[in-house]
C-alpha positions as a Python dict, from the first residue, in 0.01 Angstrom:
ca = {
    (1, 'M'): (0, 0, 0),
    (2, 'T'): (128, 310, -83),
    (3, 'E'): (-52, 643, 125),
    (4, 'W'): (-246, 687, -207),
    (5, 'V'): (-427, 331, -249),
    (6, 'Y'): (-624, 181, -11),
    (7, 'P'): (-732, -185, -42),
    (8, 'L'): (-1042, -304, 84),
    (9, 'G'): (-987, -395, 460),
    (10, 'S'): (-715, -137, 514),
    (11, 'A'): (-970, 189, 586),
    (12, 'V'): (-1233, 36, 818),
    (13, 'D'): (-1379, 240, 1083),
    (14, 'G'): (-1661, 61, 1313),
    (15, 'P'): (-1962, -22, 1062),
    (16, 'W'): (-1773, 134, 771),
    (17, 'D'): (-1559, -81, 556),
    (18, 'V'): (-1424, 214, 380),
    (19, 'A'): (-1384, 580, 573),
    (20, 'L'): (-1161, 782, 428),
    (21, 'G'): (-1180, 1185, 507),
    (22, 'A'): (-1037, 1512, 483),
    (23, 'A'): (-838, 1739, 731),
    (24, 'G'): (-1003, 1770, 1062),
    (25, 'S'): (-1237, 1452, 1021),
    (26, 'R'): (-1188, 1124, 1228),
    (27, 'Q'): (-1099, 946, 929),
    (28, 'A'): (-834, 1215, 780),
    (29, 'V'): (-565, 1120, 530),
    (30, 'E'): (-256, 1325, 588),
    (31, 'G'): (-231, 1603, 340),
    (32, 'W'): (-587, 1553, 225),
    (33, 'Q'): (-798, 1865, 260),
    (34, 'H'): (-1163, 1852, 62),
    (35, 'T'): (-1314, 1499, 4),
    (36, 'G'): (-1404, 1209, 168),
    (37, 'I'): (-1584, 870, 110),
    (38, 'R'): (-1755, 601, 323),
    (39, 'V'): (-1891, 247, 252),
    (40, 'A'): (-2118, 43, 448),
    (41, 'T'): (-2258, -297, 396),
    (42, 'L'): (-2539, -352, 590),
    (43, 'A'): (-2733, -641, 707),
    (44, 'A'): (-3101, -656, 689),
    (45, 'G'): (-3240, -388, 935),
    (46, 'E'): (-2897, -253, 1035),
    (47, 'A'): (-2831, 133, 1029),
    (48, 'V'): (-2544, 376, 1015),
    (49, 'L'): (-2560, 717, 1165),
    (50, 'L'): (-2381, 1025, 1006),
    (51, 'P'): (-2382, 1320, 1256),
    (52, 'A'): (-2441, 1666, 1180),
    (53, 'A'): (-2139, 1791, 1048),
    (54, 'D'): (-1982, 2097, 819),
    (55, 'E'): (-1983, 1880, 524),
    (56, 'E'): (-2205, 1829, 246),
    (57, 'R'): (-2301, 1455, 168),
    (58, 'I'): (-2451, 1231, -123),
    (59, 'V'): (-2571, 894, -55),
    (60, 'V'): (-2491, 661, -316),
    (61, 'P'): (-2684, 319, -327),
    (62, 'L'): (-2461, 49, -448),
    (63, 'N'): (-2669, -254, -422),
    (64, 'G'): (-2995, -326, -255),
    (65, 'S'): (-3269, -19, -123),
    (66, 'F'): (-3247, 215, 132),
    (67, 'L'): (-3415, 430, 386),
    (68, 'V'): (-3233, 773, 471),
    (69, 'T'): (-3354, 981, 751),
    (70, 'V'): (-3261, 1308, 751),
    (71, 'E'): (-3351, 1532, 1063),
    (72, 'E'): (-3607, 1315, 1121),
    (73, 'R'): (-3770, 1319, 752),
    (74, 'D'): (-3777, 957, 565),
    (75, 'Y'): (-3654, 940, 207),
    (76, 'T'): (-3682, 574, -8),
    (77, 'L'): (-3389, 550, -228),
    (78, 'A'): (-3511, 231, -439),
    (79, 'G'): (-3172, 159, -526),
    (80, 'R'): (-3043, -103, -771),
    (81, 'E'): (-2941, -464, -789),
    (82, 'S'): (-2577, -365, -857),
    (83, 'V'): (-2346, -92, -969),
    (84, 'F'): (-2395, -257, -1316),
    (85, 'S'): (-2771, -209, -1341),
    (86, 'G'): (-2766, 107, -1426),
    (87, 'P'): (-2805, 450, -1226),
    (88, 'S'): (-2972, 474, -894),
    (89, 'D'): (-3131, 737, -725),
    (90, 'V'): (-2927, 924, -464),
    (91, 'L'): (-2984, 1166, -182),
    (92, 'Y'): (-2800, 1524, -144),
    (93, 'S'): (-2808, 1594, 208),
    (94, 'G'): (-2682, 1969, 249),
    (95, 'I'): (-2477, 2032, 550),
    (96, 'G'): (-2514, 2061, 939),
    (97, 'R'): (-2788, 1754, 920),
    (98, 'D'): (-2794, 1407, 1094),
    (99, 'V'): (-2801, 1144, 826),
    (100, 'S'): (-2912, 781, 942),
    (101, 'I'): (-2919, 511, 639),
    (102, 'T'): (-3089, 181, 695),
    (103, 'S'): (-3204, -97, 461),
    (104, 'E'): (-3487, -335, 540),
    (105, 'A'): (-3347, -626, 350),
    (106, 'G'): (-2976, -519, 398),
    (107, 'G'): (-2705, -386, 86),
    (108, 'R'): (-2409, -170, 43),
    (109, 'V'): (-2448, 215, 32),
    (110, 'A'): (-2155, 454, -21),
    (111, 'V'): (-2144, 836, 104),
    (112, 'A'): (-1956, 1088, -94),
    (113, 'T'): (-1849, 1377, 163),
    (114, 'A'): (-1667, 1741, 131),
    (115, 'P'): (-1632, 2017, 391),
    (116, 'A'): (-1862, 2302, 283),
    (117, 'G'): (-1995, 2625, 440),
    (118, 'N'): (-2301, 2669, 208),
    (119, 'D'): (-2595, 2490, 291),
    (120, 'Y'): (-2807, 2393, 44),
    (121, 'P'): (-3163, 2181, 28),
    (122, 'V'): (-3198, 1830, 95),
    (123, 'R'): (-3280, 1679, -235),
    (124, 'V'): (-3344, 1322, -402),
    (125, 'V'): (-3203, 1281, -747),
    (126, 'A'): (-3422, 1021, -902),
    (127, 'A'): (-3276, 740, -1118),
    (128, 'A'): (-3476, 823, -1400),
    (129, 'D'): (-3378, 1197, -1389),
    (130, 'I'): (-2980, 1128, -1379),
    (131, 'P'): (-2804, 1200, -1681),
    (132, 'V'): (-2636, 926, -1837),
    (133, 'E'): (-2340, 1015, -2070),
    (134, 'L'): (-2159, 757, -2296),
    (135, 'R'): (-1808, 936, -2316),
    (136, 'G'): (-1543, 842, -2589),
    (137, 'A'): (-1563, 578, -2844),
    (138, 'G'): (-1396, 224, -2946),
    (139, 'N'): (-1230, 71, -2683),
    (140, 'C'): (-1219, 421, -2493),
    (141, 'S'): (-1603, 387, -2437),
    (142, 'R'): (-1728, 451, -2083),
    (143, 'Q'): (-2065, 515, -1928),
    (144, 'V'): (-2086, 829, -1676),
    (145, 'H'): (-2393, 874, -1434),
    (146, 'N'): (-2364, 1260, -1388),
    (147, 'F'): (-2609, 1284, -1074),
    (148, 'G'): (-2379, 1495, -842),
    (149, 'T'): (-2221, 1750, -1110),
    (150, 'P'): (-2303, 2103, -1139),
    (151, 'A'): (-2550, 2086, -1447),
    (152, 'A'): (-2758, 1803, -1227),
    (153, 'L'): (-2714, 1928, -880),
    (154, 'E'): (-2688, 2259, -661),
    (155, 'A'): (-2419, 2166, -428),
    (156, 'D'): (-2159, 2376, -245),
    (157, 'R'): (-1818, 2240, -299),
    (158, 'F'): (-1792, 1860, -441),
    (159, 'I'): (-1847, 1719, -791),
    (160, 'V'): (-1986, 1343, -772),
    (161, 'C'): (-2038, 1077, -1061),
    (162, 'E'): (-1979, 714, -1142),
    (163, 'V'): (-1820, 548, -1411),
    (164, 'L'): (-1889, 200, -1570),
    (165, 'T'): (-1630, 68, -1813),
    (166, 'P'): (-1674, -252, -2040),
    (167, 'S'): (-1427, -531, -1987),
    (168, 'G'): (-1094, -461, -2210),
    (169, 'N'): (-1202, -87, -2232),
    (170, 'W'): (-973, 221, -2077),
    (171, 'S'): (-1128, 489, -1908),
    (172, 'S'): (-1020, 828, -1749),
    (173, 'Y'): (-807, 837, -2093),
    (174, 'P'): (-620, 1024, -2232),
    (175, 'P'): (-423, 1081, -1929),
    (176, 'H'): (-548, 1413, -1754),
    (177, 'K'): (-504, 1646, -1443),
    (178, 'H'): (-660, 1891, -1234),
    (179, 'D'): (-444, 2024, -971),
    (180, 'E'): (-396, 2373, -1052),
    (181, 'E'): (-628, 2691, -1050),
    (182, 'K'): (-537, 2855, -1395),
    (183, 'D'): (-745, 2935, -1694),
    (184, 'G'): (-883, 2617, -1838),
    (185, 'E'): (-821, 2443, -1534),
    (186, 'T'): (-958, 2366, -1162),
    (187, 'N'): (-780, 2249, -878),
    (188, 'L'): (-937, 1910, -741),
    (189, 'E'): (-866, 1624, -538),
    (190, 'E'): (-1018, 1285, -645),
    (191, 'I'): (-1126, 986, -497),
    (192, 'Y'): (-1200, 677, -702),
    (193, 'Y'): (-1375, 394, -515),
    (194, 'F'): (-1405, 77, -725),
    (195, 'E'): (-1629, -202, -790),
    (196, 'T'): (-1552, -511, -1023),
    (197, 'R'): (-1737, -802, -1180),
    (198, 'S'): (-1681, -1099, -1443),
    (199, 'A'): (-1845, -973, -1753),
    (200, 'P'): (-2178, -1124, -1820),
    (201, 'G'): (-2188, -1376, -2144),
    (202, 'G'): (-1860, -1503, -2094),
    (203, 'S'): (-1714, -1814, -1940),
    (204, 'A'): (-1568, -1721, -1598),
    (205, 'P'): (-1503, -1971, -1383),
    (206, 'T'): (-1609, -1989, -1020),
    (207, 'E'): (-1258, -1895, -904),
    (208, 'A'): (-1210, -1602, -1132),
    (209, 'D'): (-1081, -1275, -926),
    (210, 'P'): (-1223, -964, -1104),
    (211, 'M'): (-991, -671, -1160),
    (212, 'G'): (-854, -375, -1304),
    (213, 'Y'): (-566, -118, -1318),
    (214, 'Q'): (-553, 275, -1224),
    (215, 'R'): (-284, 489, -1299),
    (216, 'V'): (-151, 819, -1142),
    (217, 'Y'): (204, 987, -1228),
    (218, 'A'): (382, 1331, -1177),
    (219, 'S'): (277, 1637, -1382),
    (220, 'D'): (526, 1863, -1182),
    (221, 'E'): (769, 1848, -893),
    (222, 'R'): (579, 1680, -677),
    (223, 'P'): (655, 1288, -677),
    (224, 'I'): (355, 1056, -717),
    (225, 'N'): (369, 673, -904),
    (226, 'V'): (62, 447, -861),
    (227, 'T'): (6, 191, -1071),
    (228, 'A'): (-249, -24, -853),
    (229, 'E'): (-455, -344, -913),
    (230, 'V'): (-818, -294, -799),
    (231, 'R'): (-1109, -497, -715),
    (232, 'T'): (-1453, -424, -543),
    (233, 'G'): (-1405, -214, -205),
    (234, 'D'): (-1050, -63, -329),
    (235, 'V'): (-981, 310, -295),
    (236, 'V'): (-750, 515, -500),
    (237, 'L'): (-676, 889, -387),
    (238, 'V'): (-539, 1160, -625),
    (239, 'P'): (-406, 1472, -486),
    (240, 'Y'): (-233, 1594, -782),
    (241, 'G'): (-91, 1463, -1115),
    (242, 'W'): (-163, 1303, -1446),
    (243, 'H'): (-428, 1054, -1391),
    (244, 'G'): (-565, 735, -1615),
    (245, 'P'): (-608, 530, -1767),
    (246, 'A'): (-851, 342, -1530),
    (247, 'M'): (-864, 3, -1718),
    (248, 'A'): (-1076, -259, -1747),
    (249, 'A'): (-922, -595, -1776),
    (250, 'P'): (-1051, -876, -2041),
    (251, 'G'): (-1311, -1037, -1920),
    (252, 'Y'): (-1400, -799, -1598),
    (253, 'D'): (-1633, -488, -1594),
    (254, 'L'): (-1501, -202, -1408),
    (255, 'Y'): (-1689, 51, -1206),
    (256, 'Y'): (-1530, 345, -1025),
    (257, 'L'): (-1755, 630, -791),
    (258, 'N'): (-1535, 980, -821),
    (259, 'V'): (-1576, 1228, -552),
    (260, 'M'): (-1410, 1556, -637),
    (261, 'A'): (-1348, 1875, -470),
    (262, 'G'): (-1083, 2180, -412),
    (263, 'P'): (-1021, 2487, -281),
    (264, 'G'): (-1105, 2718, -573),
    (265, 'P'): (-1404, 2952, -601),
    (266, 'V'): (-1575, 2791, -900),
    (267, 'R'): (-1729, 2448, -861),
    (268, 'E'): (-1638, 2327, -1205),
    (269, 'W'): (-1441, 2025, -1366),
    (270, 'L'): (-1194, 2182, -1594),
    (271, 'I'): (-897, 1961, -1716),
    (272, 'S'): (-569, 1935, -1890),
    (273, 'D'): (-461, 1649, -2095),
    (274, 'D'): (-123, 1485, -2063),
    (275, 'P'): (24, 1671, -2413),
    (276, 'H'): (196, 1354, -2484),
    (277, 'H'): (-135, 1166, -2515),
    (278, 'G'): (-398, 1449, -2564),
    (279, 'W'): (-415, 1355, -2940),
    (280, 'V'): (-600, 1035, -2894),
    (281, 'R'): (-955, 1222, -2834),
    (282, 'S'): (-909, 1305, -3199),
    (283, 'T'): (-898, 944, -3283),
    (284, 'W'): (-1262, 873, -3164),
    (285, 'E'): (-1436, 1100, -3432),
    (286, 'G'): (-1593, 846, -3685),
    (287, 'Q'): (-1601, 548, -3415),
    (288, 'D'): (-1895, 387, -3300),
    (289, 'I'): (-1969, 371, -2921),
    (290, 'D'): (-1877, 14, -2767),
    (291, 'P'): (-2242, -142, -2851),
    (292, 'R'): (-2240, -327, -2490),
    (293, 'L'): (-2330, 60, -2368),
    (294, 'P'): (-2534, 164, -2172),
    (295, 'F'): (-2548, -78, -1921),
    (296, 'S'): (-2899, -119, -1766),
    (297, 'Q'): (-3156, -308, -1580),
}
């Protein structure tokens, strides 16, 4: 494990399978300032509580249905069978509110967080209303659920989305960065939370070990060099630097939940491509989107 890679089991905190947070939080990572993530696997009837704090939150069902209580008001999230079943409805809590999450039948749930100062209303974004983007082409095709982006959600600091990549395809590509506040770029930390599966229709044996890969490398004098093999429940933090590709190994589909936020005045995802590889975008013109997309119920 490096300081930026957290395999499943390495960031446990009480009921949370994954608990990584920004400075000042109980699960603080040294040098990490603007984002956090928690993931819990709930048995039938089990609940987790997030006490009120100066952080905004998005509750994202990974599998199963959930009842979310925010300041004694209940919200039902119908959820989904798995992250590969298409979008799920999500809940945005604003800041300074207790949040309780329970599941009648059990399931797995993620909570994306970011320290924030401005409050916005609680909102449920229904699955049917989530913008679904098919990005790239050919073997760079991927599916993006933009439920927590500025165009879809009024929020203070963070930008949250999830990406699904069919087996053998490359995502987060060309490699890019967002580690400076300058014209055409915003400074954003980024979290990648991963899940994997054997691709449907294949001949994977029961002992198959679904996996993918994530790459992060230096864009300036700050050192970072990550080439991580990832599986369900693993997290890679990107504090700065070029990142990508996120690679779905042949035979295995790849999912990741992205949480981004930074210190800048504008809540916007503006990136710079690695100049050695940015030309690849132009090759997508005239190519078709991978016919395996979109993933859906």
